[in-house]
Structure formats: C-alpha cells, structure tokens
Coordinates of C-alpha atoms in Angstrom, one line a residue:
Chain A
X30 CA -119.1 -93.1 59.5
X31 CA -117.8 -91.3 56.5
X32 CA -114.1 -91.2 55.9
X33 CA -112.3 -89.7 52.9
X34 CA -108.6 -90.1 52.6
X35 CA -106.2 -88.5 50.2
X36 CA -108.7 -87.1 47.8
X37 CA -106.9 -85.6 44.9
X38 CA -109.1 -84.2 42.1
X39 CA -108.3 -82.7 38.8
X40 CA -110.4 -81.2 36.0
X41 CA -108.2 -81.6 33.0
X42 CA -104.7 -80.5 34.0
X43 CA -105.9 -78.3 36.8
X44 CA -105.7 -80.0 40.2
X45 CA -108.4 -78.6 42.5
X46 CA -108.1 -80.9 45.5
X47 CA -104.7 -81.8 46.8
X48 CA -104.8 -84.9 49.0
X49 CA -107.8 -83.9 51.2
X50 CA -108.8 -85.9 54.3
X51 CA -112.3 -85.5 55.7
X52 CA -114.4 -87.3 58.2
X53 CA -118.0 -87.1 59.3
X54 CA -119.8 -89.0 62.1
X55 CA -123.4 -90.1 62.1
X56 CA -125.4 -88.1 64.7
X57 CA -123.6 -84.9 63.7
X58 CA -124.0 -82.1 61.3
X59 CA -120.7 -81.7 59.5
X60 CA -120.2 -78.6 57.4
X61 CA -117.7 -77.9 54.7
X62 CA -116.9 -74.2 54.4
X63 CA -114.4 -72.2 52.3
X64 CA -114.2 -69.5 49.7
X65 CA -115.6 -69.7 46.2
X66 CA -113.6 -72.0 44.0
X67 CA -111.8 -73.6 47.0
X68 CA -113.0 -77.1 46.1
X69 CA -116.1 -77.6 48.3
X70 CA -118.4 -78.8 45.6
X71 CA -115.6 -81.0 44.1
X72 CA -115.1 -82.6 47.6
X73 CA -118.9 -83.1 47.8
X74 CA -118.8 -84.9 44.4
X75 CA -116.1 -87.2 45.7
X76 CA -118.0 -87.9 48.9
X77 CA -121.2 -88.7 47.2
X78 CA -119.6 -90.9 44.5
X79 CA -120.7 -88.6 41.7
X80 CA -117.1 -88.4 40.5
X81 CA -114.4 -90.9 41.3
X82 CA -111.0 -89.2 42.0
X83 CA -107.7 -90.4 43.5
X84 CA -108.1 -91.4 47.1
X85 CA -110.7 -93.5 48.9
X86 CA -114.1 -92.7 50.4
X87 CA -115.9 -95.1 52.7
X88 CA -119.5 -94.5 53.7
X89 CA -120.8 -96.9 56.3
X90 CA -117.8 -99.2 55.6
X91 CA -118.8 -99.3 51.9
X92 CA -116.2 -98.2 49.3
X93 CA -118.1 -95.4 47.4
X94 CA -116.0 -95.8 44.2
X95 CA -117.1 -99.4 43.7
X96 CA -120.6 -99.3 45.1
X97 CA -123.5 -99.5 42.7
X98 CA -125.8 -96.4 42.4
X99 CA -128.7 -98.3 44.1
X100 CA -126.5 -99.4 47.0
X101 CA -125.5 -95.8 47.6
X102 CA -129.0 -94.5 47.1
X103 CA -130.2 -96.8 49.9
X104 CA -128.0 -95.1 52.5
X105 CA -127.7 -91.6 51.3
X106 CA -129.6 -88.8 49.6
X107 CA -128.0 -85.9 47.8
X108 CA -129.4 -82.4 47.5
X109 CA -127.7 -80.5 44.6
X110 CA -127.3 -76.7 44.5
X111 CA -130.0 -76.3 42.0
X112 CA -132.0 -78.8 39.9
X113 CA -133.4 -77.7 36.6
X114 CA -136.2 -80.0 35.5
X115 CA -136.8 -81.1 31.9
X116 CA -140.6 -81.6 31.9
X117 CA -143.6 -80.1 33.6
X118 CA -143.8 -82.2 36.7
X119 CA -146.0 -81.2 39.6
X120 CA -144.5 -80.8 43.1
X121 CA -146.0 -84.1 44.2
X122 CA -144.5 -85.8 41.1
X123 CA -141.1 -84.4 41.8
X124 CA -141.1 -85.6 45.4
X125 CA -142.3 -89.0 44.3
X126 CA -139.2 -89.3 42.1
X127 CA -137.3 -89.7 45.4
X128 CA -139.1 -93.0 45.9
X129 CA -138.0 -94.3 42.5
X130 CA -135.1 -96.3 43.7
X131 CA -137.3 -99.4 44.0
X132 CA -136.3 -100.0 47.6
X133 CA -139.0 -97.7 48.7
X134 CA -142.2 -99.2 47.4
X135 CA -145.3 -98.5 49.4
X136 CA -143.9 -95.3 50.9
X137 CA -146.2 -92.9 49.1
X138 CA -147.6 -91.7 52.4
X139 CA -144.2 -90.0 53.0
X140 CA -144.9 -87.5 50.3
X141 CA -147.3 -85.3 52.3
X142 CA -145.2 -85.7 55.4
X143 CA -142.0 -84.6 53.6
X144 CA -143.8 -81.6 52.0
X145 CA -145.1 -80.6 55.5
X146 CA -141.5 -80.9 56.8
X147 CA -140.2 -78.4 54.3
X148 CA -143.3 -76.1 54.7
X149 CA -144.8 -76.7 51.3
X150 CA -148.1 -78.2 52.2
X151 CA -150.6 -76.7 49.8
X152 CA -148.1 -76.7 46.9
X153 CA -148.8 -80.3 45.9
X154 CA -150.5 -79.5 42.6
X155 CA -148.3 -76.6 41.6
X156 CA -145.9 -77.0 38.6
X157 CA -142.3 -77.2 39.7
X158 CA -141.1 -74.8 37.0
X159 CA -143.5 -72.1 38.2
X160 CA -142.0 -72.0 41.7
X161 CA -139.3 -69.6 42.9
X162 CA -135.8 -70.8 43.3
X163 CA -136.1 -71.2 47.0
X164 CA -139.3 -73.1 46.7
X165 CA -137.8 -75.4 44.1
X166 CA -134.9 -76.0 46.5
X167 CA -137.3 -77.1 49.3
X168 CA -139.2 -79.4 46.9
X169 CA -135.9 -81.0 46.1
X170 CA -135.1 -81.3 49.8
X171 CA -138.5 -83.1 50.2
X172 CA -137.6 -85.4 47.4
X173 CA -134.3 -86.2 49.1
X174 CA -136.0 -86.7 52.5
X175 CA -138.4 -89.3 51.2
X176 CA -135.4 -91.2 49.8
X177 CA -133.8 -91.5 53.2
X178 CA -136.7 -90.9 55.5
X179 CA -135.5 -92.9 58.5
X180 CA -132.2 -91.4 60.0
X181 CA -131.3 -94.9 61.2
X182 CA -132.5 -98.0 59.4
X183 CA -131.5 -101.6 59.8
X184 CA -129.0 -100.5 62.5
X185 CA -127.0 -98.3 60.2
X186 CA -127.2 -94.5 59.8
X187 CA -128.6 -92.8 56.7
X188 CA -126.9 -89.8 55.3
X189 CA -128.0 -86.4 53.9
X190 CA -125.5 -84.7 51.6
X191 CA -126.5 -81.1 51.1
X192 CA -124.7 -78.8 48.6
X193 CA -125.4 -75.2 49.8
X194 CA -129.0 -76.0 50.9
X195 CA -129.8 -72.6 52.1
X196 CA -128.1 -70.2 49.6
X197 CA -131.4 -69.5 47.7
X198 CA -133.5 -69.2 50.9
X199 CA -134.7 -66.3 53.0
X200 CA -133.7 -66.3 56.6
X201 CA -136.8 -68.0 57.9
X202 CA -136.5 -70.9 55.5
X203 CA -132.7 -71.0 56.1
X204 CA -133.5 -71.8 59.8
X205 CA -136.2 -74.3 58.8
X206 CA -133.9 -76.2 56.5
X207 CA -131.0 -76.2 58.9
X208 CA -133.3 -77.4 61.7
X209 CA -134.3 -80.3 59.4
X210 CA -130.7 -81.2 59.1
X211 CA -130.2 -80.8 62.8
X212 CA -133.1 -83.0 63.6
X213 CA -131.9 -85.7 61.2
X214 CA -128.6 -85.7 62.9
X215 CA -130.1 -85.7 66.4
X216 CA -132.1 -88.8 65.4
X217 CA -128.8 -90.6 64.6
X218 CA -128.4 -89.8 60.9
X219 CA -125.4 -88.2 59.3
X220 CA -125.5 -84.8 57.6
X221 CA -122.7 -83.4 55.4
X222 CA -123.4 -79.9 54.1
X223 CA -121.5 -77.4 52.1
X224 CA -122.2 -73.9 53.6
X225 CA -121.5 -70.3 52.7
X226 CA -123.1 -68.7 55.7
X227 CA -120.5 -69.1 58.5
X228 CA -122.9 -67.8 61.2
X229 CA -125.5 -70.5 60.3
X230 CA -122.7 -73.0 60.3
X231 CA -121.6 -72.0 63.7
X232 CA -125.2 -72.2 64.9
X233 CA -126.0 -75.6 63.5
X234 CA -122.8 -77.6 62.8
X235 CA -121.1 -79.9 65.3
X236 CA -118.0 -80.2 63.1
X237 CA -116.6 -78.0 60.4
X238 CA -114.0 -78.6 57.7
X239 CA -112.4 -75.4 56.4
X240 CA -111.1 -75.8 52.9
X241 CA -108.9 -73.3 51.0
X242 CA -107.3 -73.6 47.6
X243 CA -107.8 -77.3 47.5
X244 CA -106.4 -78.0 51.0
X245 CA -108.3 -79.0 54.1
X246 CA -107.0 -76.2 56.4
X247 CA -108.6 -77.4 59.5
X248 CA -111.4 -79.8 60.7
X249 CA -113.0 -79.8 64.1
X250 CA -115.5 -78.1 66.3
X251 CA -116.7 -74.7 65.0
X252 CA -115.0 -72.9 67.9
X253 CA -111.7 -74.5 67.1
X254 CA -111.9 -74.0 63.3
X255 CA -113.4 -70.5 63.3
X256 CA -110.5 -68.4 64.5
X257 CA -109.8 -64.9 63.3
X258 CA -106.5 -66.0 61.8
X259 CA -107.7 -69.1 60.0
X260 CA -110.8 -67.5 58.5
X261 CA -109.0 -64.3 57.5
X262 CA -106.3 -66.3 55.8
X263 CA -108.7 -68.7 54.1
X264 CA -111.1 -66.1 52.8
X265 CA -108.6 -63.4 52.1
X266 CA -110.3 -60.7 54.1
X267 CA -110.3 -59.6 57.8
X268 CA -112.8 -61.5 59.9
X269 CA -113.4 -61.2 63.6
X270 CA -115.0 -64.1 65.5
X271 CA -117.2 -63.0 68.4
X272 CA -119.2 -64.7 71.0
X273 CA -122.8 -63.8 71.5
X274 CA -124.1 -64.4 75.1
X275 CA -127.2 -66.3 74.0
X276 CA -126.3 -68.1 70.8
X277 CA -122.6 -68.8 70.9
X278 CA -120.1 -68.0 68.1
X279 CA -120.8 -65.4 65.5
X280 CA -118.7 -63.6 63.0
X281 CA -118.3 -60.2 61.5
X282 CA -116.4 -59.4 58.4
X283 CA -114.3 -56.3 58.8
X284 CA -115.7 -54.2 56.0
X285 CA -114.2 -51.0 57.3
X286 CA -110.7 -52.4 57.5
X287 CA -111.0 -54.0 54.0
X288 CA -111.9 -50.7 52.6
X289 CA -109.0 -49.0 54.3
X290 CA -106.5 -51.4 52.9
Chain B
X23 CA -145.0 -101.5 33.2
X24 CA -145.8 -100.8 36.8
X25 CA -149.4 -101.7 37.5
X26 CA -150.8 -99.3 40.0
X27 CA -152.8 -101.0 42.7
X28 CA -155.2 -98.3 43.6
X29 CA -155.8 -98.3 47.3
X30 CA -159.2 -96.7 47.9
X31 CA -158.1 -95.8 51.5
X32 CA -155.2 -93.8 50.2
X33 CA -156.1 -90.2 50.2
X34 CA -155.8 -88.6 46.8
X35 CA -153.0 -86.1 46.6
X36 CA -153.5 -82.9 44.6
X37 CA -151.0 -82.9 41.8
X38 CA -150.9 -86.7 41.6
X39 CA -151.9 -87.5 38.0
X40 CA -151.2 -91.2 38.1
X41 CA -154.9 -92.1 38.3
X42 CA -155.7 -89.9 35.3
X43 CA -152.8 -91.4 33.4
X44 CA -154.0 -95.0 34.2
X45 CA -157.5 -94.1 33.1
X46 CA -156.0 -92.7 29.9
X47 CA -154.5 -96.1 29.2
X48 CA -157.9 -97.7 29.2
X49 CA -159.4 -94.9 27.0
X50 CA -156.5 -95.3 24.5
X51 CA -157.0 -99.1 24.3
X52 CA -160.6 -98.5 23.4
X53 CA -159.5 -95.9 20.9
X54 CA -157.0 -98.2 19.3
X55 CA -159.5 -101.0 19.0
X56 CA -162.0 -98.6 17.3
X57 CA -159.3 -97.2 15.0
X58 CA -158.3 -100.8 14.0
X59 CA -161.8 -101.7 13.2
X60 CA -162.2 -98.5 11.2
X61 CA -159.0 -99.3 9.3
X62 CA -160.1 -102.8 8.6
X63 CA -163.6 -101.6 7.5
X64 CA -162.6 -98.9 5.0
X65 CA -160.9 -99.3 1.7
X66 CA -161.1 -98.9 -2.0
X67 CA -162.5 -102.4 -2.6
X68 CA -165.8 -101.8 -0.8
X69 CA -165.6 -105.1 0.9
X70 CA -167.6 -105.0 4.1
X71 CA -165.8 -105.9 7.3
X72 CA -169.0 -106.6 9.1
X73 CA -170.3 -108.9 6.3
X74 CA -167.0 -110.7 6.3
X75 CA -166.9 -111.1 10.0
X76 CA -170.5 -112.3 10.2
X77 CA -169.9 -114.7 7.3
X78 CA -166.9 -116.1 9.2
X79 CA -168.9 -116.3 12.5
X80 CA -171.7 -118.2 10.7
X81 CA -169.2 -120.6 9.3
X82 CA -169.8 -119.5 5.7
X83 CA -166.9 -119.3 3.3
X84 CA -165.7 -115.9 2.2
X85 CA -165.3 -115.2 -1.5
X86 CA -161.7 -115.4 -2.5
X87 CA -161.7 -111.7 -3.3
X88 CA -163.1 -110.7 0.1
X89 CA -160.6 -113.0 1.8
X90 CA -157.7 -111.4 0.0
X91 CA -159.0 -107.9 0.7
X92 CA -159.5 -108.4 4.3
X93 CA -156.7 -110.7 5.3
X94 CA -153.9 -110.0 2.8
X95 CA -154.4 -106.3 2.2
X96 CA -156.3 -104.6 5.0
X97 CA -155.1 -106.7 8.0
X98 CA -151.4 -106.5 7.3
X99 CA -151.8 -102.8 6.6
X100 CA -153.6 -102.3 9.9
X101 CA -151.0 -104.4 11.8
X102 CA -148.3 -102.4 10.1
X103 CA -149.9 -99.1 11.0
X104 CA -150.1 -100.2 14.7
X105 CA -146.5 -101.3 14.7
X106 CA -145.2 -98.2 13.0
X107 CA -147.3 -95.7 14.9
X108 CA -146.4 -97.3 18.2
X109 CA -142.7 -97.4 17.3
X110 CA -142.5 -93.8 16.1
X111 CA -144.4 -92.4 19.1
X112 CA -142.3 -94.5 21.6
X113 CA -139.1 -93.5 19.8
X114 CA -140.1 -89.9 20.3
X115 CA -141.0 -90.2 23.9
X116 CA -137.8 -92.1 24.8
X117 CA -135.6 -89.7 22.8
X118 CA -137.2 -86.7 24.5
X119 CA -136.6 -88.4 27.9
X120 CA -133.0 -89.2 27.0
X121 CA -132.3 -85.7 25.7
X122 CA -134.4 -84.1 28.4
X123 CA -136.1 -82.0 25.7
X124 CA -139.6 -82.1 24.2
X125 CA -138.3 -81.2 20.8
X126 CA -136.1 -84.2 20.4
X127 CA -137.7 -86.4 17.7
X128 CA -136.1 -88.9 15.5
X129 CA -137.5 -87.2 12.4
X130 CA -136.3 -83.7 13.4
X131 CA -132.8 -84.4 14.6
X132 CA -131.7 -86.6 11.8
X133 CA -132.1 -90.1 13.3
X134 CA -134.7 -91.1 10.8
X135 CA -132.5 -89.8 8.0
X136 CA -129.7 -92.1 9.4
X137 CA -132.2 -95.0 9.3
X138 CA -133.2 -94.1 5.8
X139 CA -129.6 -94.0 4.7
X140 CA -129.1 -97.5 6.2
X141 CA -132.2 -98.7 4.4
X142 CA -131.1 -97.2 1.0
X143 CA -127.7 -98.8 1.4
X144 CA -129.4 -102.1 1.9
X145 CA -131.8 -101.6 -1.1
X146 CA -129.1 -100.4 -3.5
X147 CA -126.1 -102.3 -2.4
X148 CA -127.9 -105.3 -1.0
X149 CA -127.1 -107.3 -4.1
X150 CA -123.4 -107.1 -3.3
X151 CA -123.9 -108.9 0.0
X152 CA -122.4 -112.4 0.0
X153 CA -125.2 -114.8 -0.9
X154 CA -125.0 -116.7 2.3
X155 CA -125.4 -113.6 4.5
X156 CA -128.2 -112.2 2.2
X157 CA -130.0 -115.5 2.4
X158 CA -129.8 -115.8 6.2
X159 CA -130.9 -112.2 6.8
X160 CA -133.7 -112.5 4.2
X161 CA -136.4 -109.8 4.8
X162 CA -134.4 -108.4 7.7
X163 CA -131.6 -106.9 5.6
X164 CA -133.4 -103.5 5.2
X165 CA -134.6 -103.2 8.8
X166 CA -131.2 -104.3 10.1
X167 CA -129.4 -101.8 8.0
X168 CA -131.9 -99.1 9.0
X169 CA -131.3 -100.0 12.7
X170 CA -127.6 -99.6 12.3
X171 CA -128.1 -96.3 10.5
X172 CA -130.3 -94.9 13.3
X173 CA -128.2 -96.3 16.0
X174 CA -125.0 -94.6 14.8
X175 CA -126.9 -91.4 14.2
X176 CA -128.3 -91.4 17.7
X177 CA -124.9 -92.0 19.3
X178 CA -123.3 -89.2 17.2
X179 CA -126.1 -86.9 18.1
X180 CA -125.9 -87.7 21.8
X181 CA -122.1 -87.3 21.9
X182 CA -122.1 -84.0 20.1
X183 CA -125.0 -82.4 21.9
X184 CA -124.4 -83.6 25.5
X185 CA -121.6 -82.5 27.7
X186 CA -121.1 -83.3 31.3
X187 CA -124.6 -84.7 31.5
X188 CA -126.3 -81.7 30.0
X189 CA -127.9 -81.5 26.6
X190 CA -127.7 -78.2 24.7
X191 CA -130.9 -77.9 22.7
X192 CA -129.3 -75.6 20.1
X193 CA -126.4 -77.9 19.5
X194 CA -128.8 -80.9 19.4
X195 CA -131.0 -79.3 16.7
X196 CA -128.0 -78.0 14.7
X197 CA -126.2 -81.3 14.9
X198 CA -129.5 -82.9 13.7
X199 CA -129.4 -80.6 10.7
X200 CA -125.8 -81.5 9.9
X201 CA -126.5 -85.2 10.4
X202 CA -129.6 -85.0 8.2
X203 CA -127.9 -83.2 5.3
X204 CA -124.8 -85.5 5.5
X205 CA -126.8 -88.7 5.4
X206 CA -129.1 -87.1 2.8
X207 CA -126.1 -86.4 0.6
X208 CA -124.9 -90.0 1.0
X209 CA -128.4 -91.3 0.2
X210 CA -128.4 -89.0 -2.9
X211 CA -125.3 -90.6 -4.2
X212 CA -126.8 -94.1 -3.8
X213 CA -130.0 -93.0 -5.4
X214 CA -128.0 -91.6 -8.3
X215 CA -126.3 -94.9 -8.9
X216 CA -129.4 -97.0 -8.4
X217 CA -130.9 -99.0 -11.3
X218 CA -134.5 -98.6 -12.5
X219 CA -136.0 -101.3 -10.4
X220 CA -134.3 -100.1 -7.3
X221 CA -135.4 -96.5 -8.1
X222 CA -139.0 -97.6 -8.2
X223 CA -138.6 -99.4 -4.8
X224 CA -137.0 -96.3 -3.4
X225 CA -139.6 -93.9 -4.7
X226 CA -142.5 -95.8 -3.2
X227 CA -140.7 -96.3 0.0
X228 CA -139.4 -92.8 0.4
X229 CA -142.9 -91.2 0.2
X230 CA -143.7 -92.6 3.6
X231 CA -146.5 -95.0 3.5
X232 CA -147.9 -98.2 5.0
X233 CA -149.7 -98.8 1.7
X234 CA -147.6 -101.6 0.4
X235 CA -147.9 -103.6 3.6
X236 CA -147.6 -107.3 3.3
X237 CA -147.2 -110.0 5.9
X238 CA -143.6 -110.4 5.0
X239 CA -143.0 -106.7 5.6
X240 CA -144.9 -106.9 8.9
X241 CA -142.7 -109.9 9.9
X242 CA -139.6 -108.0 8.9
X243 CA -140.4 -105.1 11.2
X244 CA -141.9 -107.1 14.0
X245 CA -138.9 -108.3 15.9
X246 CA -137.1 -105.0 16.3
X247 CA -140.3 -103.1 17.1
X248 CA -141.6 -105.8 19.5
X249 CA -138.2 -105.8 21.4
X250 CA -138.2 -101.9 21.5
X251 CA -141.7 -101.7 22.8
X252 CA -141.1 -104.5 25.3
X253 CA -138.0 -102.8 26.6
X254 CA -139.4 -99.3 26.7
X255 CA -141.4 -99.7 30.0
X256 CA -138.3 -100.7 31.8
X257 CA -136.8 -97.3 30.9
X258 CA -139.5 -95.4 32.7
X259 CA -137.8 -95.1 36.0
X260 CA -134.5 -94.2 34.5
X261 CA -136.0 -91.6 32.2
X262 CA -137.9 -90.1 35.1
X263 CA -134.7 -89.8 37.0
X264 CA -132.9 -88.3 34.1
X265 CA -135.4 -85.5 34.1
X266 CA -133.6 -84.2 37.1
X267 CA -130.2 -84.5 35.4
X268 CA -127.6 -87.3 35.3
X269 CA -126.1 -86.6 38.7
X270 CA -129.4 -86.5 40.5
X271 CA -130.6 -89.7 38.7
X272 CA -127.4 -91.5 39.8
X273 CA -127.9 -90.3 43.4
X274 CA -131.4 -91.7 43.4
X275 CA -130.0 -95.1 42.5
X276 CA -130.4 -95.2 38.8
X277 CA -127.7 -96.7 36.6
X278 CA -127.4 -93.8 34.3
X279 CA -125.1 -95.2 31.7
X280 CA -127.2 -98.3 31.3
X281 CA -130.3 -96.2 31.0
X282 CA -128.7 -94.1 28.3
X283 CA -127.4 -97.1 26.3
X284 CA -130.7 -98.9 26.5
X285 CA -132.6 -95.8 25.5
X286 CA -130.4 -95.2 22.5
X287 CA -130.8 -98.8 21.4
X288 CA -134.6 -98.6 21.9
X289 CA -134.8 -95.5 19.8
X290 CA -132.6 -97.0 17.1
X291 CA -134.5 -100.2 17.0
X292 CA -138.0 -98.7 16.8
X293 CA -137.0 -95.9 14.4
X294 CA -134.9 -98.2 12.2
X295 CA -137.6 -100.8 11.8
X296 CA -140.4 -98.2 11.3
X297 CA -138.4 -96.3 8.7
X298 CA -137.3 -99.5 6.9
X299 CA -140.9 -100.6 6.3
X300 CA -142.7 -97.3 6.0
X301 CA -140.2 -94.7 4.8
X302 CA -140.4 -91.2 6.3
X303 CA -143.5 -90.7 8.4
X304 CA -142.8 -87.6 10.4
X305 CA -144.1 -85.8 13.5
X306 CA -145.8 -88.8 15.2
X307 CA -142.9 -88.9 17.6
X308 CA -143.3 -85.3 18.6
X309 CA -147.1 -84.9 18.5
X310 CA -148.1 -87.9 20.5
X311 CA -145.9 -87.6 23.6
X312 CA -146.4 -83.9 23.8
X313 CA -150.2 -84.2 23.8
X314 CA -150.0 -86.9 26.5
X315 CA -147.7 -84.8 28.7
X316 CA -150.2 -82.0 28.5
X317 CA -153.1 -84.3 29.5
X318 CA -151.6 -86.7 32.0
X319 CA -148.1 -85.4 32.9
X320 CA -144.6 -86.4 32.0
X321 CA -144.2 -89.5 34.2
X322 CA -142.7 -92.0 31.9
X323 CA -144.3 -95.0 33.7
X324 CA -147.5 -93.9 31.9
X325 CA -146.2 -91.8 29.1
X326 CA -144.4 -94.6 27.3
X327 CA -147.2 -97.1 27.1
X328 CA -149.8 -94.4 26.4
X329 CA -147.6 -93.0 23.6
X330 CA -147.5 -96.5 22.0
X331 CA -151.3 -96.7 22.1
X332 CA -152.0 -93.2 20.9
X333 CA -149.3 -93.4 18.3
X334 CA -150.8 -96.6 16.9
X335 CA -154.3 -95.2 16.9
X336 CA -153.2 -91.9 15.3
X337 CA -151.3 -93.6 12.6
X338 CA -154.3 -95.7 11.7
X339 CA -156.5 -92.7 11.5
X340 CA -154.0 -90.8 9.4
X341 CA -153.7 -93.9 7.1
X342 CA -157.5 -94.0 6.7
X343 CA -157.5 -90.3 5.8
X344 CA -154.6 -90.9 3.4
X345 CA -156.5 -93.6 1.5
X346 CA -160.0 -91.9 1.4
X347 CA -159.4 -88.2 1.0
X348 CA -158.5 -88.4 -2.7
X349 CA -160.0 -91.9 -3.3
X350 CA -159.6 -93.9 -5.4
X351 CA -156.0 -92.5 -5.4
X352 CA -154.0 -92.5 -2.2
X353 CA -152.2 -89.6 -0.5
X354 CA -148.9 -90.8 1.1
X355 CA -149.4 -90.9 4.8
X356 CA -146.3 -88.9 5.4
X357 CA -148.1 -85.9 3.8
X358 CA -151.0 -86.3 6.2
X359 CA -148.9 -86.5 9.3
X360 CA -146.8 -83.6 8.1
X361 CA -149.9 -81.5 7.5
X362 CA -151.0 -82.1 11.0
X363 CA -147.6 -82.3 12.6
X364 CA -145.9 -79.2 11.0
X365 CA -148.3 -76.6 12.6
X366 CA -148.2 -78.6 15.8
X367 CA -144.5 -78.4 15.9
X368 CA -144.7 -74.6 15.5
X369 CA -147.1 -74.5 18.4
X370 CA -144.7 -76.5 20.6
X371 CA -141.9 -74.2 19.6
X372 CA -144.0 -71.1 20.6
X373 CA -144.8 -72.7 23.9
X374 CA -141.2 -73.6 24.6
X375 CA -139.7 -70.3 23.5
X376 CA -139.1 -69.1 27.0
X377 CA -137.3 -72.2 28.2
X378 CA -135.6 -73.2 25.0
X379 CA -132.5 -71.2 25.8
X380 CA -131.8 -73.0 29.0

C-alpha cells in the first residue's frame, strides 16, 4: 500500500503541489495524469522519496522520508523519464547496475531475462550511448526490473515507479512496456506510473489520479475520472470520452472545436 | 574490491567485460612488478640490481656504496613512484566518477594547484607554527597542508559546477581555471616572500619529481595515500550508480551524499599527499583511467584498482625515462608525463567533442 497525505511542494517560492492526497494499492496499475507543469513529476519525486516535501508518504508501512536509500531500493524501483549516462557502458553493464544494491547478489541470471522482457535480446554488447532514446528507455526499464524482479517477496509487494515510461516509444513498444507493468501488477506488485497518453491509461490502469495546477482533481477508476467535463477542465481543451465496443474507454480531443473557438 | 568468483557454468554474456577487466588486473600486477625491477635496476651509479640481489641471496655482504644506492636511493624512489603514480591515477578515476566526466582530473581543474598552495604555505610559513604543533606533525606538515588545500579546492569546485545533481562540464573547467589562477597567485605571493633556502626547496619540489625520494618522504606520503587507496574500492558501487545521475543512484539504494563526501576526501587525500612529495606531475590521472575505460569498460569495481596498478607502473616507467634520457642529468618527470599526456588530452578532447556540450 502506498499512501501520500497532504503533499505540499515548493521550488523556491513557487508552490507546485497544494496538499495533494494520493493512494495506490498493490496488485493495481495506478496512473497519474495531468497537463504539462501540473505537478505530476513533483508528486512522483515525493512518492519515491527523491525529494522530501511537507506531508507524509508511506510505502508498505514505511515512512519514505526517514527510510534509508537501501531500504527503499529493496522494495521499489524507479524509472526516470530519461537517463543520460556518463561513461560508455554496454547494455549488459547498465542492466547490471540495477543489481548494485548489494541485496541482490547472485542474481546475474536475471539480466538476460530482463532484456528478453523488454525485447532487447541481442543488444547485450551494444553501447548504451549509441542506442535510440526509446531503446535506452527500455534498457533502463530492464535495469529497474532486475532490481525488483519478484512482484511479491517476503510476503510484501514490490513497487515499480515509472515516470512517463512510454513517451519515447513507438506504439508497439508502448504496448509492450504497459503490458510489463500490467503483468507486474497482476502478479501482486504495485505500479505507479505518470502517463501522458490517456487512451493507454484507460486501457491499462485500474486507478487514475488526475492532477491539475497542483491539485488532485479526482482519483478513482478510469471511467469515473475520465469524464468530458473533468478532462476538458483540467487540460484546458475540449475532450470527449467515448466507449469502444471492444476495448472500453477511449478519448478524442476536439480539434475542430478548439480551432473554432 | 569485489572478487569475482567465476562460475564456469554461467554462460558468458556479450557485453560483459568483467572477465577481461579481472584478467587485466593480473596483467597489470605483472607489469608493475616488471616496472619496479626495471626502476631498481637502472640508475646513474651503474650498480647492478642482479649482482646485489644474488650477493644478498648468497649471504655475501654488499659494499656500502651498493647498499646505499639500492636501499637508500633506488628503493625509496621506486616505492615513492608506486605511491605517487597509484595516488594520481586513482584521484583521476574517482574524480571523473564523481563529476561524471572523463575530463575531470586534479591537475586540470585546479585541485593539484590547491594542494600545491597548501604545500607552499607549509614550506614558507611552517616556521611560524607553534613549536609543539610543528614537532608533533613532523614530516606530515607539508602533506597535511596539501591535503587541506586540495580538499577545499575540490569542495569549491564541486559546489560551483554541480547544481541539482548535474555537473556542467564547461563550468567545471572554467571554475578550475579560476581556482588554479587564484591559488597560483597566492602561491606566487608566498614564493616572493620566501627566503633563499625555502626557494631552493620550492624550486626542486615544483618541477615535479620523485628524484629526491627518501624514506622519510615516503613515510610522510604513505598514510594519506594508503588510506585513500584503501577506501577507493569501497567507492566503486557508489560511483557506478552516480554514472546514472544522483537521483537514479539514490533510487538504487546508494547513499549519494556519503559517496560524494568520501570521494572528495579520497581525491583530496591522494592528490594532496602526491603533490606534497612530488610536486606537479600532470596527466597521469587522465591518461590512465581513460586507457582502462577503453580497454575494459567503465565499471569502477575494476577501474579503480586497475588505475592504481597502471598508474604506478606508468609513473615508474616515466621516471626511468626521466633519469636516462639525458643521463647523467635528469629531466623532471613532470616534463615526461606532460609530453605524453598533453597530446593524449587533445585526443580525449577530440573524441569527446560531440558529447562535451551535454
């Protein structure tokens, strides 16, 4: 269980989160959506313990603000939006960095498994810096996966925190990565992911938090949060929520109406 | 240092260079032994190491002259070369890991200049120290002052060039220039007021050399360098993590602040002690780690120990060149390393041009 209560975050004098509450349950994919600059990434930083702001965050009953880095690393992995790398590591060497926490000795056999999972078998000896942005993102996902390979271990769930995991990916790899998140949750782990693509969110998430101008506007099941009014208001453009017979909710922005206004 | 237990059943992964890097360690140990023998065997006096060793082995007494040449001149000089070379190379490797940049080198970004300033303060103003303190510090006054100088320089440099966990290369290099000229100016003032005896000390020292090595100098440098070299392997995991950035390192369970503080102290200790006893020997810290990264990859679990070994071996070879190329006179070793290192640095710059502006 992840609970964040009253998160108020400021950079300098500018307050970017105003007392946000947010919950996520293991076994579910929980998405955070909202327009650019609404505070999604800042909320993610609070949830992962990267920054400590006002308010409290508990992950598996552990206070994130006072936990040691290695204690958090044992229960959750974090995929940043993009990860520049300082030195010429190969793909295998980058993934192995995920095993560096010391709690994961003797798990080298996970490296090929993780690369297979993200569809990068055959890339082992390539240099990270020579890969495309999308490939780099999947290498990083493999690194995060080896860190928290078992969705449930010692009776408590492991967590994946993904910050816009599919923004750099083509549609096929978007589905592949979202399916990895889905499978992790189905196996009992927790997934918290910042998303831009609302259709993918509707397709894969069990629970969505909609954030706008530093406020959590709504949190709940996608069909409850994704309403024409709430989305149009949050994103500042007209949006219509539809239902496809086969796959459930999908959305269309009203480009024509925007142009007319 | 993590010792890899090689499991023969484990399939070898493409892109996994840990085995090559481990083998490199063995190669470098052999190289260092050979370089040490080379350094002990060659010198102006023409004393034969082999003759001396066989005399000792047969239980024959060495002549006083041979004993002095071998044990009081060449041996301390060789030990000093090993210490200084290892210290400079490891400082470079740690600093590059800390700044996440292959161009960070104590000599280039002003940390050595800070150490030199500390050493000059100790040499020129050491006489004003209260007698009790001077007596208790003994030989360690100059290394201790150089350590403080390089420590303060490293902290200033890191604070100036790193914001929100990211290091700006341009700021780092420019801050290094500013730091170098500032400490250079302070050093100039002290040199200006130094008396004749101090000037002579400063001149020999400033040329960069392990020529004047004595056992007392070796002992003065030993504690700081030994501690720095002993601590460095424990930085490997942290520096590997930092290669992904501070946030990612922390997410992987690394205590980032502790890693950074330890890295800064390690750089300061190794650079300070090396500069205090050998003056300015440049480029070892940039050449050695860079070559090793090319050959065996950037994994700090191997890079740090291999840098120590290769740095030591390289410095011994450079020292042998420095005392033979214009024999019976000696070329300061700093000139030898700069002649090799300067063009090398250009080459690194050209290779890095594309990604320098990150």
